[in-house]
CSV table of C-alpha atoms and ligand atoms in Angstrom, one decimal:
chain,number,residue,atom,x,y,z
A,1,MET,CA,-13.7,155.4,232.4
A,2,ARG,CA,-10.5,155.2,234.4
A,3,SER,CA,-8.4,152.2,233.5
A,4,ILE,CA,-8.2,149.3,236.0
A,5,ARG,CA,-4.6,148.6,236.7
A,6,ARG,CA,-2.0,146.9,239.0
A,7,GLY,CA,-2.7,147.5,242.6
A,8,ASP,CA,-6.5,148.0,242.2
A,9,THR,CA,-8.9,145.8,244.1
A,10,GLY,CA,-12.6,145.1,244.1
A,11,PRO,CA,-15.3,143.2,242.2
A,12,GLY,CA,-14.2,144.7,238.8
A,13,VAL,CA,-10.8,143.1,239.3
A,14,SER,CA,-12.2,139.7,240.2
A,15,GLU,CA,-14.5,139.9,237.2
A,16,ILE,CA,-11.5,140.5,234.9
A,17,GLN,CA,-9.6,137.7,236.5
A,18,SER,CA,-12.4,135.2,236.1
A,19,ILE,CA,-12.5,136.0,232.4
A,20,LEU,CA,-8.7,135.5,232.1
A,21,VAL,CA,-9.0,132.2,234.1
A,22,GLY,CA,-11.6,131.1,231.6
A,23,LEU,CA,-9.2,131.9,228.8
A,24,GLU,CA,-6.5,129.9,230.6
A,25,LEU,CA,-4.3,132.9,230.8
A,26,LEU,CA,-4.5,133.1,234.6
A,27,ASN,CA,-4.6,130.3,237.3
A,28,ALA,CA,-6.9,131.8,239.9
A,29,THR,CA,-8.8,134.9,241.0
A,30,SER,CA,-7.6,136.8,244.0
A,31,ASP,CA,-9.4,140.2,244.1
A,32,VAL,CA,-6.1,142.1,243.7
A,33,PHE,CA,-4.8,143.2,240.4
A,34,ASP,CA,-1.3,141.7,240.9
A,35,ASP,CA,1.7,141.0,238.7
A,36,ALA,CA,0.2,137.7,237.4
A,37,THR,CA,-3.0,139.6,236.4
A,38,GLU,CA,-1.0,142.2,234.6
A,39,THR,CA,0.9,139.6,232.7
A,40,ALA,CA,-2.3,137.9,231.8
A,41,VAL,CA,-3.8,141.2,230.6
A,42,ARG,CA,-0.8,141.8,228.4
A,43,ALA,CA,-1.0,138.3,226.9
A,44,PHE,CA,-4.6,138.9,226.2
A,45,GLN,CA,-4.0,142.3,224.6
A,46,GLN,CA,-1.3,140.7,222.4
A,47,SER,CA,-3.6,137.9,221.3
A,48,ARG,CA,-6.3,140.5,220.4
A,49,GLY,CA,-4.0,142.9,218.6
A,50,ILE,CA,-4.8,145.6,221.2
A,51,GLY,CA,-2.0,148.0,222.3
A,52,ILE,CA,-0.1,146.2,225.0
A,53,ASP,CA,-0.1,148.3,228.2
A,54,GLY,CA,-1.3,145.9,230.9
A,55,LEU,CA,-4.2,148.3,231.8
A,56,VAL,CA,-7.8,147.5,231.4
A,57,GLY,CA,-9.3,150.5,229.7
A,58,ASN,CA,-12.3,150.7,227.5
A,59,GLU,CA,-11.1,148.8,224.4
A,60,THR,CA,-9.5,146.0,226.5
A,61,TRP,CA,-12.6,145.7,228.7
A,62,GLN,CA,-14.9,145.4,225.6
A,63,ALA,CA,-12.6,142.7,224.2
A,64,LEU,CA,-12.6,140.9,227.6
A,65,ASP,CA,-16.3,141.2,227.9
A,66,GLY,CA,-16.8,139.7,224.5
A,67,ALA,CA,-14.3,137.0,225.1
A,68,ARG,CA,-16.6,135.3,227.6
A,69,TRP,CA,-18.7,134.0,224.8
A,70,LYS,CA,-17.9,130.8,223.0
A,71,LEU,CA,-19.8,130.0,219.8
A,72,GLY,CA,-22.9,128.0,220.6
A,73,ALA,CA,-23.2,129.3,224.2
A,74,ARG,CA,-26.0,131.7,223.3
A,75,ASN,CA,-28.3,132.5,220.5
A,76,LEU,CA,-27.0,135.1,218.1
A,77,PHE,CA,-29.2,137.5,216.2
A,78,HIS,CA,-29.3,140.9,214.7
A,79,SER,CA,-30.2,143.1,217.7
A,80,VAL,CA,-31.1,146.8,217.2
A,81,PRO,CA,-30.0,149.3,218.2
A,82,ASN,CA,-27.3,147.6,220.3
A,83,ALA,CA,-25.7,144.9,218.2
A,84,LEU,CA,-24.4,141.7,219.9
A,85,VAL,CA,-20.6,141.8,220.2
A,86,GLY,CA,-18.3,139.0,221.2
A,87,GLU,CA,-15.8,136.4,220.4
A,88,ASP,CA,-18.5,134.0,219.4
A,89,VAL,CA,-19.7,136.4,216.7
A,90,ARG,CA,-16.1,136.7,215.4
A,91,THR,CA,-15.8,132.9,215.3
A,92,LEU,CA,-19.1,132.7,213.4
A,93,GLN,CA,-18.0,135.3,210.9
A,94,GLU,CA,-14.6,133.6,210.3
A,95,ARG,CA,-16.4,130.3,209.7
A,96,LEU,CA,-18.8,131.9,207.3
A,97,LEU,CA,-16.0,133.7,205.5
A,98,GLU,CA,-14.1,130.5,205.1
A,99,MET,CA,-17.1,129.0,203.5
A,100,GLY,CA,-17.5,131.8,201.1
A,101,TYR,CA,-20.3,133.9,202.7
A,102,ASP,CA,-19.8,137.6,202.8
A,103,THR,CA,-20.0,138.8,206.4
A,104,GLY,CA,-17.7,141.8,205.8
A,105,ARG,CA,-14.7,141.8,208.1
A,106,ALA,CA,-14.7,139.5,211.1
A,107,ASP,CA,-15.2,142.4,213.4
A,108,ALA,CA,-17.1,140.5,216.2
A,109,ILE,CA,-20.2,142.6,215.7
A,110,TYR,CA,-23.4,140.9,214.6
A,111,GLY,CA,-24.6,143.6,212.2
A,112,THR,CA,-26.9,143.5,209.1
A,113,ARG,CA,-24.2,142.0,206.8
A,114,THR,CA,-23.6,139.1,209.2
A,115,ALA,CA,-27.3,138.5,209.5
A,116,HIS,CA,-27.6,138.4,205.7
A,117,ALA,CA,-24.7,136.0,205.4
A,118,VAL,CA,-26.3,133.7,208.0
A,119,ALA,CA,-29.7,133.9,206.1
A,120,GLN,CA,-27.9,133.0,202.9
A,121,PHE,CA,-26.2,130.0,204.6
A,122,GLN,CA,-29.6,128.9,206.1
A,123,ARG,CA,-31.3,129.1,202.7
A,124,GLU,CA,-28.6,127.0,201.1
A,125,VAL,CA,-28.8,124.3,203.8
A,126,GLY,CA,-32.6,124.2,203.8
A,127,LEU,CA,-33.3,126.1,207.1
A,128,THR,CA,-35.6,129.0,207.6
A,129,PRO,CA,-33.6,132.0,206.6
A,130,ASP,CA,-34.2,134.2,209.6
A,131,GLY,CA,-30.7,135.5,209.9
A,132,SER,CA,-30.2,134.4,213.4
A,133,CYS,CA,-28.0,131.7,214.7
A,134,GLY,CA,-29.7,129.3,217.1
A,135,PRO,CA,-29.2,125.6,217.8
A,136,GLN,CA,-30.2,124.3,214.4
A,137,THR,CA,-28.0,126.7,212.5
A,138,MET,CA,-25.2,125.9,214.8
A,139,LYS,CA,-25.6,122.2,214.1
A,140,ALA,CA,-25.5,122.8,210.3
A,141,LEU,CA,-22.4,125.0,210.8
A,142,ARG,CA,-20.7,122.3,212.8
A,143,ARG,CA,-21.6,119.7,210.2
A,144,LEU,CA,-20.3,121.7,207.2
A,145,GLY,CA,-17.9,124.2,208.8
A,146,ARG,CA,-14.7,122.3,208.5
A,147,LYS,CA,-15.4,120.7,205.2
A,148,VAL,CA,-15.7,123.8,203.1
A,149,VAL,CA,-12.7,126.0,203.1
A,150,GLY,CA,-12.0,128.1,200.2
A,151,GLY,CA,-11.2,131.5,198.8
A,152,ARG,CA,-11.5,134.4,201.1
A,153,PRO,CA,-14.4,136.1,199.3
A,154,GLN,CA,-14.3,139.3,201.2
A,155,TRP,CA,-10.7,140.0,200.2
A,156,LEU,CA,-11.3,138.9,196.7
A,157,ARG,CA,-14.2,141.3,196.5
A,158,GLU,CA,-12.2,144.1,198.1
A,159,ALA,CA,-9.4,143.4,195.5
A,160,GLU,CA,-11.9,143.4,192.7
A,161,ALA,CA,-13.5,146.7,193.8
A,162,PHE,CA,-10.1,148.2,194.0
A,163,ARG,CA,-9.2,146.9,190.5
A,164,GLN,CA,-12.4,148.3,189.1
A,165,SER,CA,-11.8,151.7,190.5
A,166,GLY,CA,-9.2,152.1,187.8
A,167,PRO,CA,-5.6,153.2,187.6
A,168,ASN,CA,-6.2,156.9,188.5
A,169,LEU,CA,-5.8,159.0,191.5
A,170,VAL,CA,-8.1,161.7,190.3
A,171,GLY,CA,-11.3,161.8,192.2
A,172,LYS,CA,-10.2,159.0,194.7
A,173,THR,CA,-10.8,159.8,198.4
A,174,ILE,CA,-8.0,159.3,200.9
A,175,VAL,CA,-8.2,159.8,204.6
A,176,ILE,CA,-5.0,160.7,206.4
A,177,ASP,CA,-5.1,160.0,210.1
A,178,PRO,CA,-2.5,161.8,212.3
A,179,GLY,CA,-2.5,159.7,215.5
A,180,HIS,CA,-3.4,161.0,218.9
A,181,GLY,CA,-4.1,164.8,219.4
A,182,GLY,CA,-6.1,166.5,222.1
A,183,SER,CA,-4.9,168.0,225.3
A,184,ASP,CA,-4.5,164.7,227.2
A,185,ASP,CA,-3.1,162.5,224.4
A,186,LEU,CA,0.0,163.7,222.7
A,187,GLY,CA,1.3,160.1,222.0
A,188,VAL,CA,5.0,159.7,222.6
A,189,VAL,CA,6.6,162.8,224.1
A,190,VAL,CA,10.3,163.4,224.4
A,191,PRO,CA,11.8,166.5,226.0
A,192,GLU,CA,15.0,167.7,224.5
A,193,GLY,CA,16.6,170.7,226.2
A,194,PRO,CA,14.1,173.5,226.1
A,195,LEU,CA,12.1,171.7,223.4
A,196,ARG,CA,9.5,169.0,223.7
A,197,TRP,CA,8.8,166.8,220.7
A,198,THR,CA,5.4,165.1,220.5
A,199,GLU,CA,4.1,162.4,218.3
A,200,ALA,CA,0.8,164.2,217.9
A,201,ASP,CA,2.4,167.4,216.5
A,202,LEU,CA,5.0,165.7,214.3
A,203,MET,CA,2.4,163.4,212.8
A,204,PHE,CA,0.0,166.3,212.2
A,205,ASP,CA,2.9,168.0,210.3
A,206,VAL,CA,3.5,165.0,208.1
A,207,ALA,CA,-0.3,164.6,207.5
A,208,ALA,CA,-0.6,168.3,206.5
A,209,ARG,CA,2.4,168.0,204.1
A,210,LEU,CA,0.9,164.7,202.7
A,211,GLU,CA,-2.5,166.4,202.3
A,212,GLY,CA,-1.0,169.0,200.0
A,213,ARG,CA,0.9,166.6,197.8
A,214,LEU,CA,-2.0,164.1,197.4
A,215,ALA,CA,-4.5,166.9,196.6
A,216,ALA,CA,-2.0,168.2,194.0
A,217,ALA,CA,-2.1,164.7,192.4
A,218,GLY,CA,-5.9,165.0,192.1
A,219,MET,CA,-7.1,163.1,195.2
A,220,ARG,CA,-9.8,164.2,197.6
A,221,VAL,CA,-7.9,164.3,200.9
A,222,HIS,CA,-9.4,164.4,204.4
A,223,LEU,CA,-7.6,164.6,207.7
A,224,THR,CA,-9.2,163.0,210.7
A,225,ARG,CA,-8.3,165.9,213.0
A,226,GLY,CA,-6.8,169.4,213.1
A,227,PRO,CA,-3.6,170.5,214.8
A,228,ALA,CA,-5.1,170.9,218.2
A,229,PRO,CA,-8.4,169.0,218.6
A,230,ALA,CA,-10.5,169.6,221.7
A,231,ARG,CA,-10.5,165.9,222.5
A,232,THR,CA,-8.9,162.7,221.4
A,233,MET,CA,-10.8,160.5,218.9
A,234,THR,CA,-11.0,156.8,219.4
A,235,GLY,CA,-9.9,154.4,216.7
A,236,ALA,CA,-13.6,153.5,216.2
A,237,GLU,CA,-14.5,157.2,215.6
A,238,ARG,CA,-11.7,157.6,213.1
A,239,ALA,CA,-12.9,154.5,211.3
A,240,MET,CA,-16.5,155.7,211.2
A,241,LEU,CA,-15.4,159.0,209.8
A,242,ALA,CA,-13.5,157.4,207.0
A,243,ASN,CA,-16.5,155.0,206.3
A,244,SER,CA,-18.9,157.9,206.2
A,245,LEU,CA,-16.7,159.7,203.7
A,246,GLY,CA,-16.7,156.6,201.5
A,247,ALA,CA,-12.9,156.7,201.4
A,248,ASP,CA,-10.9,154.6,199.0
A,249,LEU,CA,-7.8,154.4,201.3
A,250,LEU,CA,-6.9,155.3,204.8
A,251,ILE,CA,-3.3,155.9,206.1
A,252,SER,CA,-2.8,156.4,209.8
A,253,LEU,CA,0.4,158.0,211.0
A,254,HIS,CA,2.1,157.2,214.3
A,255,LEU,CA,5.5,157.1,216.0
A,256,ASP,CA,6.8,154.5,218.4
A,257,GLY,CA,8.4,155.0,221.7
A,258,LEU,CA,10.3,152.7,224.2
A,259,GLU,CA,12.3,153.2,227.3
A,260,ASN,CA,15.2,151.5,225.6
A,261,GLU,CA,16.5,154.2,223.3
A,262,THR,CA,18.4,151.7,221.0
A,263,ALA,CA,15.1,150.6,219.5
A,264,ASP,CA,14.6,152.3,216.1
A,265,GLY,CA,13.0,151.7,212.7
A,266,VAL,CA,9.8,151.9,210.8
A,267,ALA,CA,6.9,149.3,210.8
A,268,THR,CA,3.6,149.2,208.9
A,269,TYR,CA,0.4,147.4,210.0
A,270,HIS,CA,-2.6,146.1,208.0
A,271,TYR,CA,-5.8,144.2,209.0
A,272,GLY,CA,-5.4,140.5,209.6
A,273,THR,CA,-6.1,137.8,212.1
A,274,GLY,CA,-3.7,135.1,213.3
A,275,ASN,CA,-5.9,132.6,211.3
A,276,GLY,CA,-4.7,133.8,208.0
A,277,LEU,CA,-7.7,136.1,207.2
A,278,ALA,CA,-6.2,139.3,205.9
A,279,SER,CA,-7.0,142.3,203.8
A,280,THR,CA,-5.0,141.5,200.7
A,281,VAL,CA,-5.3,145.1,199.4
A,282,GLY,CA,-4.4,146.4,202.8
A,283,GLU,CA,-1.4,144.1,202.9
A,284,ARG,CA,-0.3,145.3,199.5
A,285,LEU,CA,-0.5,148.9,200.6
A,286,ALA,CA,1.4,148.1,203.8
A,287,ASN,CA,4.1,146.5,201.7
A,288,LEU,CA,4.4,149.4,199.3
A,289,VAL,CA,4.5,152.0,202.1
A,290,GLN,CA,7.0,150.1,204.1
A,291,ARG,CA,9.3,149.4,201.1
A,292,GLU,CA,9.2,153.0,199.8
A,293,ILE,CA,10.1,154.4,203.2
A,294,VAL,CA,12.8,152.0,204.0
A,295,VAL,CA,14.5,152.3,200.6
A,296,ARG,CA,14.2,156.1,200.4
A,297,THR,CA,15.2,156.9,204.0
A,298,GLY,CA,17.4,153.9,205.0
A,299,MET,CA,15.5,153.6,208.3
A,300,ARG,CA,15.6,150.2,210.0
A,301,ASP,CA,13.1,147.8,208.4
A,302,CYS,CA,10.8,146.5,211.2
A,303,ARG,CA,8.6,145.0,208.5
A,304,ILE,CA,4.8,144.8,208.1
A,305,HIS,CA,2.4,143.1,210.5
A,306,ALA,CA,-1.2,141.9,210.6
A,307,LYS,CA,-3.2,143.4,213.5
A,308,THR,CA,-6.9,143.5,214.5
A,309,TRP,CA,-6.8,147.0,216.0
A,310,GLU,CA,-10.1,149.0,215.9
A,311,LEU,CA,-9.0,151.3,213.2
A,312,LEU,CA,-7.9,148.5,210.9
A,313,ARG,CA,-10.8,146.3,211.8
A,314,LEU,CA,-13.7,148.7,211.5
A,315,THR,CA,-12.7,150.5,208.3
A,316,ARG,CA,-14.4,149.4,205.1
A,317,MET,CA,-11.5,150.5,202.8
A,318,PRO,CA,-7.9,149.3,202.6
A,319,THR,CA,-6.3,150.8,205.7
A,320,VAL,CA,-2.7,150.8,207.0
A,321,ARG,CA,-1.0,152.3,210.0
A,322,VAL,CA,2.6,153.2,209.7
A,323,ASP,CA,4.9,153.8,212.7
A,324,LEU,CA,7.4,156.2,211.3
A,325,GLY,CA,10.3,155.4,213.6
A,326,TYR,CA,10.9,155.7,217.4
A,327,LEU,CA,10.8,159.2,218.8
A,328,THR,CA,12.8,157.8,221.8
A,329,SER,CA,15.7,156.8,219.5
A,330,PRO,CA,18.3,159.5,219.2
A,331,LEU,CA,19.0,158.2,215.7
A,332,ASP,CA,15.3,158.3,214.5
A,333,ARG,CA,14.5,161.5,216.4
A,334,ASP,CA,17.4,163.5,214.9
A,335,ARG,CA,15.9,162.8,211.5
A,336,LEU,CA,12.2,163.1,212.4
A,337,VAL,CA,12.6,166.6,213.8
A,338,ASN,CA,14.1,167.7,210.5
A,339,PRO,CA,11.4,169.0,208.1
A,340,MET,CA,13.5,167.9,205.1
A,341,PHE,CA,13.4,164.3,206.4
A,342,ARG,CA,9.6,164.5,206.9
A,343,GLU,CA,9.3,165.7,203.3
A,344,GLN,CA,11.2,162.6,202.3
A,345,ILE,CA,8.7,160.4,204.1
A,346,VAL,CA,5.9,162.3,202.5
A,347,GLU,CA,7.5,161.6,199.1
A,348,ALA,CA,7.7,157.9,199.9
A,349,ILE,CA,4.1,157.6,201.0
A,350,LEU,CA,3.0,159.5,197.9
A,351,ALA,CA,4.9,157.0,195.7
A,352,ALA,CA,3.4,154.1,197.6
A,353,VAL,CA,-0.1,155.4,196.9
A,354,GLN,CA,0.7,156.0,193.3
A,355,ARG,CA,2.0,152.4,193.0
A,356,MET,CA,-1.3,151.1,194.5
A,357,TYR,CA,-3.1,152.5,191.4
A,358,PHE,CA,-0.4,152.2,188.8
A,359,PRO,CA,0.8,148.6,188.4
A,360,VAL,CA,4.3,149.4,187.5
A,361,GLU,CA,6.1,147.4,190.2
A,362,ARG,CA,8.1,145.3,187.9
A,363,ASP,CA,9.1,148.1,185.6
A,364,VAL,CA,10.3,150.7,188.1
A,365,PRO,CA,12.5,149.9,191.0
A,366,THR,CA,11.3,151.0,194.5
A,367,GLY,CA,12.6,154.3,195.7
A,368,SER,CA,14.0,155.3,192.4
A,369,ILE,CA,11.3,157.4,190.9
A,370,ASP,CA,9.3,160.5,191.7
A,371,VAL,CA,5.7,160.9,190.7
A,372,ARG,CA,6.4,162.8,187.5
A,373,GLN,CA,8.7,160.0,186.3
A,374,LEU,CA,6.0,157.5,187.1
A,375,ARG,CA,3.5,159.4,185.0
A,376,LEU,CA,6.0,159.6,182.1
A,377,GLU,CA,6.6,155.8,182.3
A,378,LEU,CA,2.9,155.2,182.1
A,379,ALA,CA,2.5,157.7,179.2
A,380,GLN,CA,5.1,155.8,177.2
A,381,ARG,CA,3.3,152.5,177.5
A,382,PRO,CA,1.3,151.3,174.6
B,401,ZN,ZN1,0.8,156.5,218.4
């Protein structure tokens, strides 16, 4: 669907506005998508970890639609084939997670795992374990919800599964996701003389180099797309692909772009909400990727950040997205268009993946080793 944007009018606009009013991001509805509406949409996108563009496209609309629902306003249950989606489901999942029930990620989708967690909760508080969340279950949740706050079991489980998978790259599956791709989505595009640099092409190049290096280290490597896909995949489709492959890790590659060409630097993102629920393994991978790149390349450190983007939220394995600099920055661009520099980035990401599986952080300083040295270090240990 075409994005709804500034200047648009009609019932769609007033519907968006009434949701924003309900969220206290906008004062009144007006039927015209004006500046105030755009500001409210941007604030909403920021609060939900959606790309901030002030447009209401598919992802933003789904988040807005789901935001109407406050926990307790409707009965929640596992509906097939179309699962219930909404902010109320996310609140329920976060509450259950805090209490130690395994709902999987708080992805706002009432799926099988959420229904099982609800049934387990119901059993333990003496209700009929039907897996749906009606008035009685809500009452029990309200009664207990704030008293029991503990470990974050999903992340402990994720960490444990990761630990059990062993310190070895051989046989592990990694998905590399070059961002964008497809004739109408090239990501950030910067013309330079007769040339035209695109985020989609540069990231495919990095992905292909990385594929070779990771495969040589014994990993099974999958790319989410080829160099010139027929159409652009959504974040959800990329996540589903990685889930269906049973991947152990996913690394998504992007570049940043801003009108202000003085902005430069590298940033890495992992799954997490503002409420402190985060993928600890994802956060660790983000830290490693960010540090290796910054130390090895000297790019500006724009740090790591928790986001709830589709790709981070819907994947079942530790997932990070790294923005490898600003294509709009002459400083970053000069380096990014150099294949030798991209090779350096590949080396850094490879080292970060190695460090995920080989706990040598205290022994070997960041940026100082290559993979062969790392293997040697390990071989020398008792
Ligand atoms: Zn991008």
